[in-house]
Every structure is written in C-alpha cells, then in structure tokens.
Amino acid sequence: LQVAADTVAPQPVLTTAAGVTPPVKAAFDIEMELEVTGLSPKIAWFTCTSCGIGSFAPKAGFPTTYTAQVTPDAGFDGTISVKLNQDQYYDGPLGNAESNLLQVAADTVAPQPVLTTAAPEPVTGAFGIEMSLGVAGLAAQLSDTWFDLTNCQKIDGFGLKPLETTVYVATVTPTAGLEGVQLSVRLKSGQYTDGAGNGNGVSNLLELDVDTVAPQPVLTTAAPEPVT
C-alpha cells in the first residue's frame, strides 16, 4: 500500500527585490517565495513595523513567487520590518510556517538645516555664521546659490567647523549704506541630500539688525569772520 503524504508546512521566504539599496526613502518591492500557486496575498497576512504593505502580484514566470510593495512610514529613520504570519495560507491541510523577518534600513526624514550666529546686533560689517546641516562631506559643495539673501552683499568663506562633521561655517557681508533695517539669510530647500537621497528642508530665517552707514562728522562754528 502506497499513499502520497505531505507533512511539511510551506515555508515562506521574504527578500528585497533586485536593485533595492538601503537605506530606502520611499516605497520599494519585495519578493515572497510561498511554495504554493494561485494565492492572493492580503495585508492582514503580514506584521509590518514602521511601514505598510500592498500591491500584491504574482511574479511572472515563477508560479510560487509573489511580489509586494513596502512603504516606509513618513518621518521615520531606522529599521523597518516585515513578516508573514503563520497559518495565513494552506498547502492542502497544512498552514504555512512563519516567514523570516525581513529588515531594511529606512530614512524618510529630510535633513533640517539650522543657521545661527554669535554676531552682536546691529552688525556693521562681515560676520560669521554656523550651519548645522545634518550631513557630512558638504564643505566642497556649499555655494552662495544655496541661499536666499536680503540686504546682503554676499555669502562666502564656506568651510567645516573644526572638530565637527556636520556643522559648517560661512561669512556674510551686509550691503553697504544700510541703517535701521534687517538683513536675512536662509538656506533653500533641495540643495543637498542625505545618505538615503532625501533633499534638505528649508532652514530657519536668520535675521539681524544691520547698520553699515559710517558716522559723518559735521563741524560748525559761531565765530564771525574774519576771525582775528
């Protein structure tokens, strides 16, 4: 007497699709080898941490492999995870085993630049500012085109602050002949990216009172002429 038997539960395996390079900043594809044909995976099958899952589809040419799209939560920087829970689909009478835990580094947080200065007000000439950009290796890329300037002649002198890796310095020169007004400096959005490719947000608006008008002495006398 011979009887076909199968006492092995299907073992799902989750992997990232080809071309996915962590850290991810947006939705990406995964593949699921489920060992069973004709399935229609559902969101409820999965435990997702700091992400969502959907857009399920069979993989062309691979009858037991399926694809899905995983989307990291907005404003998250860390490790997301996806797991297919036990007994969500069946191979005959046998429910699937729990899958591996797929973990992927994700970063959906845009770097937020902060501009500061120790210059006293009103500023009367060129002064230094510090820029906390949250990303290393930008010293050679910094440019005056990254900034919106008001009542400033120029911004230059870019460099890395000593003993820091993500804090940079620059020199701002006010426009000559100003008095009783403010100057402002702001770093525009989308000027640099972090390791995940997130473009920076717009910085705070650095505002300072400015006085670049030199005092003009005036001499007078009440003496009658000719003076004797």
Short mmCIF file of C-alpha atoms in Angstrom, two decimals, residues 48-214:
data_model
loop_
_atom_site.label_atom_id
_atom_site.label_comp_id
_atom_site.label_asym_id
_atom_site.label_seq_id
_atom_site.Cartn_x
_atom_site.Cartn_y
_atom_site.Cartn_z
CA CYS A 48 4.74 45.31 9.45
CA THR A 49 6.74 47.57 11.75
CA SER A 50 7.12 51.23 10.74
CA CYS A 51 5.84 50.51 7.24
CA GLY A 52 2.86 49.42 5.16
CA ILE A 53 2.49 46.69 2.54
CA GLY A 54 0.30 46.24 -0.53
CA SER A 55 0.22 45.96 -4.37
CA PHE A 56 0.47 42.17 -4.31
CA ALA A 57 1.02 40.35 -7.60
CA PRO A 58 2.37 37.02 -8.89
CA LYS A 59 5.90 37.19 -10.28
CA ALA A 60 5.91 36.46 -13.99
CA GLY A 61 7.48 33.11 -14.79
CA PHE A 62 7.64 31.99 -11.16
CA PRO A 63 4.34 30.34 -10.17
CA THR A 64 5.01 30.20 -6.40
CA THR A 65 6.71 33.59 -6.07
CA TYR A 66 4.79 36.81 -5.43
CA THR A 67 5.72 40.47 -5.23
CA ALA A 68 4.56 43.27 -2.97
CA GLN A 69 5.34 46.91 -2.34
CA VAL A 70 6.52 48.08 1.08
CA THR A 71 6.23 51.74 2.02
CA PRO A 72 8.20 53.14 4.98
CA ASP A 73 6.30 55.38 7.37
CA ALA A 74 6.72 59.11 6.80
CA GLY A 75 9.15 60.80 9.15
CA PHE A 76 10.89 57.56 10.09
CA ASP A 77 14.63 56.94 10.37
CA GLY A 78 15.57 53.43 11.47
CA THR A 79 14.90 49.79 10.60
CA ILE A 80 11.55 48.66 9.23
CA SER A 81 10.49 45.01 9.32
CA VAL A 82 8.02 42.75 7.52
CA LYS A 83 6.96 39.24 8.50
CA LEU A 84 4.37 36.87 7.04
CA ASN A 85 2.44 35.35 9.92
CA GLN A 86 1.80 31.65 10.47
CA ASP A 87 -1.29 29.89 9.02
CA GLN A 88 -2.27 32.62 6.56
CA TYR A 89 -2.50 30.27 3.56
CA TYR A 90 -2.58 26.50 3.09
CA ASP A 91 -0.96 23.71 1.13
CA GLY A 92 -3.75 21.17 1.39
CA PRO A 93 -4.41 20.83 5.14
CA LEU A 94 -1.13 22.42 6.18
CA GLY A 95 -0.95 26.07 7.07
CA ASN A 96 2.23 27.99 6.29
CA ALA A 97 5.01 28.42 8.80
CA GLU A 98 6.02 31.91 9.89
CA SER A 99 8.36 33.59 7.43
CA ASN A 100 11.76 35.07 8.09
CA LEU A 101 11.80 38.62 9.47
CA LEU A 102 12.78 40.92 6.62
CA GLN A 103 14.52 44.01 7.98
CA VAL A 104 15.53 47.01 5.88
CA ALA A 105 17.14 50.30 6.88
CA ALA A 106 14.89 53.23 6.01
CA ASP A 107 15.18 57.01 6.21
CA THR A 108 12.27 59.21 5.18
CA VAL A 109 13.37 62.24 7.22
CA ALA A 110 14.61 65.25 5.29
CA PRO A 111 17.70 66.88 6.84
CA GLN A 112 16.73 70.13 8.54
CA PRO A 113 19.40 72.85 8.34
CA VAL A 114 19.74 75.34 11.20
CA LEU A 115 21.57 78.66 10.85
CA THR A 116 23.00 80.52 13.88
CA THR A 117 25.41 83.35 14.64
CA ALA A 118 27.14 84.84 17.65
CA ALA A 119 27.43 88.28 16.00
CA PRO A 120 26.15 91.20 18.12
CA GLU A 121 23.49 93.49 16.69
CA PRO A 122 23.46 95.69 14.80
CA VAL A 123 26.03 94.13 12.52
CA THR A 124 28.30 96.72 10.92
CA GLY A 125 30.38 94.55 8.62
CA ALA A 126 31.14 90.96 7.65
CA PHE A 127 30.28 88.37 10.30
CA GLY A 128 30.39 84.60 10.69
CA ILE A 129 27.51 82.15 10.78
CA GLU A 130 27.30 78.44 11.60
CA MET A 131 25.19 75.98 9.64
CA SER A 132 24.15 72.67 11.20
CA LEU A 133 23.20 70.63 8.13
CA GLY A 134 22.95 67.09 9.49
CA VAL A 135 25.05 65.63 6.65
CA ALA A 136 28.82 65.17 6.45
CA GLY A 137 31.06 65.89 3.46
CA LEU A 138 29.37 69.03 2.13
CA ALA A 139 32.19 71.57 2.57
CA ALA A 140 33.29 71.45 -1.06
CA GLN A 141 29.73 71.66 -2.37
CA LEU A 142 28.47 74.68 -0.42
CA SER A 143 27.65 77.60 -2.69
CA ASP A 144 26.11 81.05 -2.47
CA THR A 145 23.38 79.77 -4.83
CA TRP A 146 22.05 77.62 -1.97
CA PHE A 147 20.89 80.73 -0.08
CA ASP A 148 18.24 83.42 -0.16
CA LEU A 149 19.83 86.70 0.94
CA THR A 150 18.20 90.01 1.84
CA ASN A 151 20.28 93.17 2.34
CA CYS A 152 23.45 91.09 1.98
CA GLN A 153 26.21 91.77 -0.48
CA LYS A 154 27.47 88.18 -0.44
CA ILE A 155 27.97 84.95 1.47
CA ASP A 156 31.27 83.12 1.10
CA GLY A 157 34.15 81.66 3.11
CA PHE A 158 32.48 78.24 3.35
CA GLY A 159 34.17 75.52 5.37
CA LEU A 160 33.78 72.84 8.01
CA LYS A 161 33.74 73.92 11.65
CA PRO A 162 36.78 72.49 13.46
CA LEU A 163 36.14 69.25 15.36
CA GLU A 164 32.69 68.91 13.75
CA THR A 165 31.45 66.66 10.95
CA THR A 166 28.06 68.15 10.02
CA VAL A 167 28.43 71.80 11.13
CA TYR A 168 29.76 74.29 8.60
CA VAL A 169 30.75 77.95 8.67
CA ALA A 170 30.41 80.88 6.29
CA THR A 171 30.93 84.65 6.21
CA VAL A 172 28.07 87.04 5.44
CA THR A 173 28.78 90.58 4.23
CA PRO A 174 25.94 93.11 4.64
CA THR A 175 25.09 95.55 1.88
CA ALA A 176 26.79 98.92 2.36
CA GLY A 177 24.82 102.05 3.25
CA LEU A 178 22.05 100.43 5.26
CA GLU A 179 20.67 101.65 8.58
CA GLY A 180 17.54 100.81 10.58
CA VAL A 181 16.76 97.66 8.61
CA GLN A 182 17.36 93.92 8.92
CA LEU A 183 19.32 91.51 6.80
CA SER A 184 18.30 87.89 6.43
CA VAL A 185 19.88 84.62 5.38
CA ARG A 186 18.02 81.39 4.62
CA LEU A 187 19.20 78.10 3.10
CA LYS A 188 16.79 76.97 0.42
CA SER A 189 15.21 73.51 0.31
CA GLY A 190 16.51 70.81 -2.01
CA GLN A 191 20.14 71.95 -2.10
CA TYR A 192 21.74 68.77 -0.75
CA THR A 193 20.77 65.20 0.14
CA ASP A 194 21.41 62.73 2.93
CA GLY A 195 22.55 59.14 2.53
CA ALA A 196 19.05 57.98 1.62
CA GLY A 197 18.62 60.70 -1.01
CA ASN A 198 16.27 62.91 0.99
CA GLY A 199 16.61 66.55 -0.06
CA ASN A 200 17.03 69.09 2.73
CA GLY A 201 14.17 71.15 4.08
CA VAL A 202 14.31 74.94 4.17
CA SER A 203 16.32 76.37 7.07
CA ASN A 204 15.22 78.86 9.69
CA LEU A 205 15.34 82.52 8.65
CA LEU A 206 18.39 84.13 10.28
CA GLU A 207 17.60 87.83 10.79
CA LEU A 208 19.84 90.56 12.21
CA ASP A 209 19.65 94.34 12.58
CA VAL A 210 22.20 96.00 10.32
CA ASP A 211 23.95 99.39 10.31
CA THR A 212 26.58 99.87 7.64
CA VAL A 213 26.34 103.68 7.49
CA ALA A 214 29.52 105.32 8.77
#
